[in-house]
Coordinates of N, CA and C in Angstrom, one line a residue:
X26 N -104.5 -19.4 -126.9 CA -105.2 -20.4 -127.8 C -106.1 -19.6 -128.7
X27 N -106.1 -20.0 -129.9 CA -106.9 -19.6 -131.3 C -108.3 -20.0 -130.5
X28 N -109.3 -18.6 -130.5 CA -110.5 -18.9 -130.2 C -110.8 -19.4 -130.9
X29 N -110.9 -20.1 -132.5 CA -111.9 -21.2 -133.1 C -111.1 -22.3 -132.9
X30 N -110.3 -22.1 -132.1 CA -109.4 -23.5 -131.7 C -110.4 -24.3 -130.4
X31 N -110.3 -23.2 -129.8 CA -111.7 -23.4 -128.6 C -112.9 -24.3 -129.2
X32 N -113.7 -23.2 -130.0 CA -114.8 -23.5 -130.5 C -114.9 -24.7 -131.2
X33 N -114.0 -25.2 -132.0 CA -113.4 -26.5 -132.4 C -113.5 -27.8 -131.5
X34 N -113.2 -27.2 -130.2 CA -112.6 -28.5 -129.6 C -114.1 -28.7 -128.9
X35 N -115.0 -27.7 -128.7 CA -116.1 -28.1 -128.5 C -117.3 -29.0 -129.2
X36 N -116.7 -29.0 -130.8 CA -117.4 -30.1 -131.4 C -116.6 -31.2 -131.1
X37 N -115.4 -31.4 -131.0 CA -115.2 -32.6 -130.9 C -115.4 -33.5 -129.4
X38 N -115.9 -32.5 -128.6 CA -116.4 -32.8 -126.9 C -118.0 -32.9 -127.7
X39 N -118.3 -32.5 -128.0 CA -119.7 -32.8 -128.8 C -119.9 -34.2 -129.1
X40 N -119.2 -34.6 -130.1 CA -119.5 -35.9 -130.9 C -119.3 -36.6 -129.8
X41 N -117.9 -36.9 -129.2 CA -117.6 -37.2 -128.3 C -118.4 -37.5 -127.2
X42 N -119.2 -37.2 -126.8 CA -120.3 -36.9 -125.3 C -121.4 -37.7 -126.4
X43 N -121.5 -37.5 -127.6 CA -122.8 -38.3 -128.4 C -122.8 -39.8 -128.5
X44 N -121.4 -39.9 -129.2 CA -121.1 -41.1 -128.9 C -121.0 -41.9 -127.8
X45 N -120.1 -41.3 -126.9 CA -120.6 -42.4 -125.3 C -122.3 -42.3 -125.1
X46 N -122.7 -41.2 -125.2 CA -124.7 -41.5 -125.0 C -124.6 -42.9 -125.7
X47 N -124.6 -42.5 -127.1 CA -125.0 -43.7 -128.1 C -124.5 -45.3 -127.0
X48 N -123.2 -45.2 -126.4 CA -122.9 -46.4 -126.6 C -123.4 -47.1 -125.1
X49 N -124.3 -46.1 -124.7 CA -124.8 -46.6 -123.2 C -126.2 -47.3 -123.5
X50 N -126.5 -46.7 -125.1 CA -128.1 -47.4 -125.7 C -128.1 -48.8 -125.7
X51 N -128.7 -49.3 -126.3 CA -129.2 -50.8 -126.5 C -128.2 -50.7 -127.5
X52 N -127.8 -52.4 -128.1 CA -126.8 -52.2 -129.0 C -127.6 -52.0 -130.4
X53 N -126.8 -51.7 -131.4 CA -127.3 -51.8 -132.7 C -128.5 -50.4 -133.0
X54 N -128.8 -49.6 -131.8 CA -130.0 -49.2 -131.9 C -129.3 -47.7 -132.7
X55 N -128.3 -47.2 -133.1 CA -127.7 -46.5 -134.1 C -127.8 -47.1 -135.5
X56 N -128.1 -48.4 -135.9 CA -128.4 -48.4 -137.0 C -130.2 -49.2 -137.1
X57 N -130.6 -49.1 -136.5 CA -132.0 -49.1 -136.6 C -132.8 -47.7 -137.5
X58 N -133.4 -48.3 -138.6 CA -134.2 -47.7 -139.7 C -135.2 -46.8 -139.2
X59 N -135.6 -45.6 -139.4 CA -136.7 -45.3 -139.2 C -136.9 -44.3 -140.3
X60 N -137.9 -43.3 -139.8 CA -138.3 -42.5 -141.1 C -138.0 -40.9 -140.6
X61 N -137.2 -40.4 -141.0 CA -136.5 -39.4 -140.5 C -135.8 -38.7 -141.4
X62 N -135.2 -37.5 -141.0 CA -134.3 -36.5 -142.2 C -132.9 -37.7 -142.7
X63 N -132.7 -38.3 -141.6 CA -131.4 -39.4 -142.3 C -132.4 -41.3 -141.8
X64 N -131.8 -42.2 -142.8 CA -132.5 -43.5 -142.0 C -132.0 -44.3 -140.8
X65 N -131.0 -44.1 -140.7 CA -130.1 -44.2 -139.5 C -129.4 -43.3 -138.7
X66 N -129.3 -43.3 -137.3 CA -127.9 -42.4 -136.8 C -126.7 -42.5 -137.1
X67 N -126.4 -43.8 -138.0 CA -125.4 -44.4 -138.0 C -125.3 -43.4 -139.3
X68 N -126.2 -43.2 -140.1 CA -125.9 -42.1 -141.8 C -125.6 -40.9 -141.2
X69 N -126.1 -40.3 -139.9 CA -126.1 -38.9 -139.6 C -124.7 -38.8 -139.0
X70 N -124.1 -39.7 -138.4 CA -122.9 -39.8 -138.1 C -122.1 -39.8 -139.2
X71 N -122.3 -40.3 -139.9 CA -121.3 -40.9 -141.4 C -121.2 -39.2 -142.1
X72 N -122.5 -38.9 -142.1 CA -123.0 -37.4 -142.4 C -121.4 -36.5 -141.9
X73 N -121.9 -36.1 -140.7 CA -120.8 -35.2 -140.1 C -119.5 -35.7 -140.5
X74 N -119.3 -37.1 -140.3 CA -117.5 -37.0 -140.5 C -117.7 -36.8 -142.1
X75 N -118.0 -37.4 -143.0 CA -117.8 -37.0 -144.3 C -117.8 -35.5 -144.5
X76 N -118.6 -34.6 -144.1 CA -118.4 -32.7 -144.1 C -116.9 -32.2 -143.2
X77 N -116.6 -33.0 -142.1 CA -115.6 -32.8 -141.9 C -114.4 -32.9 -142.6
X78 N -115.0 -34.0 -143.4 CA -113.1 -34.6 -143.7 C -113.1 -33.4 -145.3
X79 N -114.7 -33.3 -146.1 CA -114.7 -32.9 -146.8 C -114.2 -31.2 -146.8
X80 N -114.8 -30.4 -145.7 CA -114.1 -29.1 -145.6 C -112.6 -28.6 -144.9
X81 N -112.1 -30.3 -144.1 CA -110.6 -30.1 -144.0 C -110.2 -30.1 -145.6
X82 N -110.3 -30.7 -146.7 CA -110.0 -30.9 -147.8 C -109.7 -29.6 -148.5
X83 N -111.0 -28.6 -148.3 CA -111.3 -27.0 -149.0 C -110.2 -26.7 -148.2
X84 N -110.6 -26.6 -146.9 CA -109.1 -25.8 -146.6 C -108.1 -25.8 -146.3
X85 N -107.6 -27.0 -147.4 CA -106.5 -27.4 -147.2 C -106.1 -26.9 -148.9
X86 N -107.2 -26.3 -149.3 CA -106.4 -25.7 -150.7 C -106.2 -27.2 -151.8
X87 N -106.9 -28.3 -151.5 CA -106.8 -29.3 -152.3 C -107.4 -29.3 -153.8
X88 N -107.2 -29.9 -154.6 CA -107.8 -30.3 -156.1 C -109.3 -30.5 -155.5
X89 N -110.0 -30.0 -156.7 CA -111.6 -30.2 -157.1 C -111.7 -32.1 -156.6
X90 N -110.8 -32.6 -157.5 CA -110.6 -33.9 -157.3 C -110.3 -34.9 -155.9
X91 N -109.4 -34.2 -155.4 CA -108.9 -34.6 -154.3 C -110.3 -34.4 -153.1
X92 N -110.9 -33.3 -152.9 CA -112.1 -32.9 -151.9 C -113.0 -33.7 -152.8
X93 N -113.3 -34.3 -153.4 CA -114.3 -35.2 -154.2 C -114.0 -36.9 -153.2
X94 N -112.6 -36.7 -153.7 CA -112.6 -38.4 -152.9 C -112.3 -38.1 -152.0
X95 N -112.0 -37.2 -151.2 CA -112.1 -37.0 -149.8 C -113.4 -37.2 -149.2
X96 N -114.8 -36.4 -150.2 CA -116.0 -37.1 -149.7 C -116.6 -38.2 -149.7
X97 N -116.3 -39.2 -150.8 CA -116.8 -40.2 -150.9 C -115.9 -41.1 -150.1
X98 N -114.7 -40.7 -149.8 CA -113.5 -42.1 -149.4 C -114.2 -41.9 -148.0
X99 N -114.4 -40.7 -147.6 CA -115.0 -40.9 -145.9 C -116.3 -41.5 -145.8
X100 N -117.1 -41.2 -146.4 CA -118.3 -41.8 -146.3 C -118.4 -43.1 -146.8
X101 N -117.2 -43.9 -147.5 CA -117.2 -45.6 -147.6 C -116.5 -46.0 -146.1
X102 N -115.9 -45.1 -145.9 CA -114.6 -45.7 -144.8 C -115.4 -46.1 -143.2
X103 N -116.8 -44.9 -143.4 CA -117.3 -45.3 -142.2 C -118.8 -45.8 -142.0
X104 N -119.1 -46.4 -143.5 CA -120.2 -47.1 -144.1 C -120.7 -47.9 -142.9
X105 N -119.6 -49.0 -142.2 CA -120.1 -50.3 -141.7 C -119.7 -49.6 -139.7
X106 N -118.9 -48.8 -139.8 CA -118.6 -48.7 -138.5 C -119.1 -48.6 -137.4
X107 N -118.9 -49.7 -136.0 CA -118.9 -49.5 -134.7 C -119.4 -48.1 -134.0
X108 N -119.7 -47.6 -133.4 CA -119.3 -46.6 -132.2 C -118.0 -46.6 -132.3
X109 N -117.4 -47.6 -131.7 CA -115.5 -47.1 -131.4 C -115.0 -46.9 -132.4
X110 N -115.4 -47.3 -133.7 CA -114.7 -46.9 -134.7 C -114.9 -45.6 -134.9
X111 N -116.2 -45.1 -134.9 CA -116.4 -43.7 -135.1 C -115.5 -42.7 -134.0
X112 N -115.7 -43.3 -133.2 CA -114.6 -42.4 -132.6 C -113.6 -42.2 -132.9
X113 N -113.0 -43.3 -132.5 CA -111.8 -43.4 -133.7 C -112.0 -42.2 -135.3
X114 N -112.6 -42.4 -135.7 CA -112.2 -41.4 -137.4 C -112.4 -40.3 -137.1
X115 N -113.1 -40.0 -136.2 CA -113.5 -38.3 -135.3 C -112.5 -37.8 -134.7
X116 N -112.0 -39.1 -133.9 CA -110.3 -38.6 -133.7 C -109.1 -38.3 -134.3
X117 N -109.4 -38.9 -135.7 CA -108.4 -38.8 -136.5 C -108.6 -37.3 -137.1
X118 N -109.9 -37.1 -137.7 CA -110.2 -35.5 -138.2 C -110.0 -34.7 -137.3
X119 N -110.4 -35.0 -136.1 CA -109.9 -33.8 -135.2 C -108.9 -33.2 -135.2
X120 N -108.1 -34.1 -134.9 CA -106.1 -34.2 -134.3 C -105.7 -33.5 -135.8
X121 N -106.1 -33.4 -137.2 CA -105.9 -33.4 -138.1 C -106.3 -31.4 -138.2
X122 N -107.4 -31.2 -137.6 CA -107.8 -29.9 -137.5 C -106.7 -29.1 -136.5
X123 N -106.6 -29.7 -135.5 CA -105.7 -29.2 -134.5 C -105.0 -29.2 -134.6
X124 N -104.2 -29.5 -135.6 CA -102.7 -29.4 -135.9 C -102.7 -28.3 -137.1
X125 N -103.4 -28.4 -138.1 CA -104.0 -27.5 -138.9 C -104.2 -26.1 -138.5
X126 N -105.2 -25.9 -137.7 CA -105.4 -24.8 -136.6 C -104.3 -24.0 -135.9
X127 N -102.9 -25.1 -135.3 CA -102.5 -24.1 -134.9 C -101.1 -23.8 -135.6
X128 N -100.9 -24.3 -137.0 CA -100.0 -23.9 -137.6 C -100.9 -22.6 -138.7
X129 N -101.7 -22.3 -138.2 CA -101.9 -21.4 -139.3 C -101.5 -19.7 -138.4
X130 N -100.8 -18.4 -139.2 CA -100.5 -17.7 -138.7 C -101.5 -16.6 -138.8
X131 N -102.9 -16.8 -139.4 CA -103.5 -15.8 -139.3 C -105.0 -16.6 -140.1
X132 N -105.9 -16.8 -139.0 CA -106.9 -17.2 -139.4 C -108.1 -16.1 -140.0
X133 N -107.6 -15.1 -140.3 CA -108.5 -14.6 -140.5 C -108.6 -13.8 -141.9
X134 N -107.5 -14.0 -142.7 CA -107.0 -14.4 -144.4 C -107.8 -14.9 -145.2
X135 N -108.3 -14.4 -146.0 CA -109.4 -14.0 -147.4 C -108.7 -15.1 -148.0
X136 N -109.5 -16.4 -148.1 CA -109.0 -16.8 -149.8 C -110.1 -17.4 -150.4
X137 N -109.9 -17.9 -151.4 CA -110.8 -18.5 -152.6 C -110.8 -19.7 -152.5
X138 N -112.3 -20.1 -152.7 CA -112.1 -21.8 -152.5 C -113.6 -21.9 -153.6
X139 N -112.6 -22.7 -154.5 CA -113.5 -23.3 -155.8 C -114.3 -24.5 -155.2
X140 N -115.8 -24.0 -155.4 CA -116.6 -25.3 -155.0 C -117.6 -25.9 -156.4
X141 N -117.0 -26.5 -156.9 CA -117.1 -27.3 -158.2 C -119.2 -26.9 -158.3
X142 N -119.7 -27.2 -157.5 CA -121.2 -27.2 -157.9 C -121.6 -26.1 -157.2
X143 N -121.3 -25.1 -156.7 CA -121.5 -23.9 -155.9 C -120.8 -22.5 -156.5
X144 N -119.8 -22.2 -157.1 CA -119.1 -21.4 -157.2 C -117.7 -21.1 -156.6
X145 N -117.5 -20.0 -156.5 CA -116.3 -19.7 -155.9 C -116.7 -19.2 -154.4
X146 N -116.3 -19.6 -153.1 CA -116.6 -19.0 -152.1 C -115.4 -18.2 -151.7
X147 N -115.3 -17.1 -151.2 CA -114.6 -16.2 -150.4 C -114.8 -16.4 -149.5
X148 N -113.6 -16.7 -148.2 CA -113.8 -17.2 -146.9 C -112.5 -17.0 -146.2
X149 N -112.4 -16.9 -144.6 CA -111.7 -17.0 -144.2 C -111.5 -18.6 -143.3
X150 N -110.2 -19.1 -142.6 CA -110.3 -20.1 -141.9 C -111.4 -20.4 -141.2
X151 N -111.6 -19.0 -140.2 CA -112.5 -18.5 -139.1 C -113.8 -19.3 -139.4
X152 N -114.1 -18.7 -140.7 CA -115.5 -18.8 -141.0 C -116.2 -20.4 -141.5
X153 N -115.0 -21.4 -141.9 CA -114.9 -22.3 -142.4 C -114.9 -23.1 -141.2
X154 N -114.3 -22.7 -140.2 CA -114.0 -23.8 -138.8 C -115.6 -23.5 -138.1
X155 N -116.3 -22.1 -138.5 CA -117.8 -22.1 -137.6 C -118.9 -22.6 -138.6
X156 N -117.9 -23.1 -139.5 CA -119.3 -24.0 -140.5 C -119.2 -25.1 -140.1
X157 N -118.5 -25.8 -140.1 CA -118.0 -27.4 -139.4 C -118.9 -27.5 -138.2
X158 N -118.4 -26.2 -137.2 CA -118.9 -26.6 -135.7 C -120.3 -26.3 -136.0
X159 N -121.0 -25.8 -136.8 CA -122.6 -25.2 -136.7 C -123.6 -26.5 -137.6
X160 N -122.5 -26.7 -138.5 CA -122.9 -28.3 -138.9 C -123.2 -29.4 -138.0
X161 N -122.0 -30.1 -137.3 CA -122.1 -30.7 -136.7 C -123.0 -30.7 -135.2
X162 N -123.2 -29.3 -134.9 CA -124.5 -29.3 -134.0 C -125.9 -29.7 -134.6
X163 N -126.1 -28.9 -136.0 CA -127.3 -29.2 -136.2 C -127.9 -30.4 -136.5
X164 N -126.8 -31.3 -136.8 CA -127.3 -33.2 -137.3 C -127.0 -33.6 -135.6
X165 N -126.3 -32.9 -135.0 CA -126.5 -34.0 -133.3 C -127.9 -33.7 -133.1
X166 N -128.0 -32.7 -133.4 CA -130.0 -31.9 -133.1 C -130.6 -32.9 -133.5
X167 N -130.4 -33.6 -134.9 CA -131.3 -34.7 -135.9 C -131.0 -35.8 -134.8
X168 N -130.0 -36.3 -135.0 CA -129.6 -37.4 -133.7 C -130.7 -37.1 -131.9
X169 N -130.4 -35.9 -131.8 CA -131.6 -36.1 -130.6 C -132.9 -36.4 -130.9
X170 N -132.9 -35.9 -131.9 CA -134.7 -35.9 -132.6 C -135.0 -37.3 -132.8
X171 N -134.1 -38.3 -133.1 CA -134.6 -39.6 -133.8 C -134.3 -40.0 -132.4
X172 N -133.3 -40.0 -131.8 CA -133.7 -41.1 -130.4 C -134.8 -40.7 -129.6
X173 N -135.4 -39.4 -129.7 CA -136.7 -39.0 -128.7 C -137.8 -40.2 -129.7
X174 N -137.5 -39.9 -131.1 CA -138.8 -40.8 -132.2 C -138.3 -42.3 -131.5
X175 N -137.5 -42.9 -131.1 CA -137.2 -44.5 -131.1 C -137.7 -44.6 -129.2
X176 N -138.0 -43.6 -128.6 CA -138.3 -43.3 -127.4 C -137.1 -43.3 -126.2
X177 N -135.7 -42.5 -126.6 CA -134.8 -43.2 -125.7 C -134.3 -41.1 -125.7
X178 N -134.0 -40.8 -124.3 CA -133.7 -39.6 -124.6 C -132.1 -38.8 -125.3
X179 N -131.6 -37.5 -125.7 CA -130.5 -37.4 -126.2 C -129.8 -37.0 -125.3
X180 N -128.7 -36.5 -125.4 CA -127.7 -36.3 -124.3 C -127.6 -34.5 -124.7
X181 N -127.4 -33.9 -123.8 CA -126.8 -32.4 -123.9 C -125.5 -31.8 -124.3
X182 N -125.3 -31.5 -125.6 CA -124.3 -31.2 -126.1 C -124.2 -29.4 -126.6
X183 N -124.8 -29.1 -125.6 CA -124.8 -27.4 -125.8 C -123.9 -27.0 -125.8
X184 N -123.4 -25.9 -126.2 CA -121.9 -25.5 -126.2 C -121.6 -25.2 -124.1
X185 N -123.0 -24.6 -123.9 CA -122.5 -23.9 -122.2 C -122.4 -25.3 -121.7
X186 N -122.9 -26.7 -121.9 CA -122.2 -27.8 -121.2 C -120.9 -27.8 -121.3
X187 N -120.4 -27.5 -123.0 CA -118.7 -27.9 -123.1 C -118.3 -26.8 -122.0
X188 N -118.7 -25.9 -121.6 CA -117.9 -24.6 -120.9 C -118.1 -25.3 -119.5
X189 N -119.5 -26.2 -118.9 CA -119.4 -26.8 -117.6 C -118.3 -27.4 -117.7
X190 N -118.3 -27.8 -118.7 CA -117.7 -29.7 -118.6 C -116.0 -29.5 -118.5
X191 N -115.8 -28.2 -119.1 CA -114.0 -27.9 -118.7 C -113.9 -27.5 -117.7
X192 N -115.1 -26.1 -117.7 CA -114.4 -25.6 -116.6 C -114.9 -25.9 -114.7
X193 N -116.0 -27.0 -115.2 CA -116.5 -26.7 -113.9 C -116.9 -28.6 -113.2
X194 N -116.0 -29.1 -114.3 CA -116.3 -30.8 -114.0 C -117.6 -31.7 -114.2
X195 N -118.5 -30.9 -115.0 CA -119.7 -31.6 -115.2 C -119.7 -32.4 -116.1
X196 N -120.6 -33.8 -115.8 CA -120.5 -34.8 -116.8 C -121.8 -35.0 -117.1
X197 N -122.0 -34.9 -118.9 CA -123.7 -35.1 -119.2 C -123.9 -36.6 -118.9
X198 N -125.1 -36.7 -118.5 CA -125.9 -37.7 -118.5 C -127.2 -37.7 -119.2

């Protein structure tokens, strides 16, 4: 297996493990207001899948245009969304990486990716798949931080849990 195939599937055991926390909370209490880096968990979730869907877009070699409405179409699409829904679209990006991932024959291939307000970045897949996962840790971080502020605690989504949790049957609580 493609080690960032690995490392990949550990954010999606990530979100994954956040979301069931989330859905053991009180209801609604993912879109409860406060004053924070995002106003909701429900935005910091919207957050991550929108960078997701938007850096499958980059490396997928798409139009300036295309990764444009790739960012906004995701962040309308999961504006109003459930917990199950979110799962749901996290599953969909996933399955979408993982198929991506393992048809590629060499992740570690130099190319160019025009970022309309940034420049030109030089990157490899590699490096693009440990942005996604280093992303998506640091807003679950934000997510722990605002449930400790609402007084409810977060769930452990460390990478050495995903290594319990495959290899050794541990389930966070």
């Amino acid at each position: 297996m493609h080690e960032k195939l690995k490392v990949f599937r550990y954010h999606v055991w990530a979100n994954k493990t956040l979301l069931n926390h989330l859905k053991e909370l009180p209801d609604g209490l993912y879109r409860r207001h406060l004053e924070s880096v995002f106003p909701t968990i429900s935005d910091v979730l919207a957050h991550i899948y929108s960078v997701d869907n938007t850096w499958f877009s980059i490396m997928s070699h798409e139009s300036a245009e295309t990764i444009y409405a790739a960012m906004v179409n995701s962040r309308e699409e999961v504006s109003d969304a459930t917990l199950d829904e979110f799962e749901a679209y996290f599953a969909i990006i996933a399955a979408r990486y993982e198929a991506f991932i393992l048809n590629q024959s060499d992740l570690e291939a130099i190319s160019e990716y025009p970022l309309p307000r940034y420049g030109v970045l030089q990157a490899n897949y590699n490096d693009i798949l440990m942005h996604v996962v280093n992303h998506g840790t640091y807003h679950r971080g934000n997510i722990t931080a605002m449930l400790r502020q609402m007084g409810y605690a977060g769930v452990a989504t460390d990478y050495g849990f995903y290594l319990l949790s495959e290899r050794c049957g541990y389930k966070p609580s």
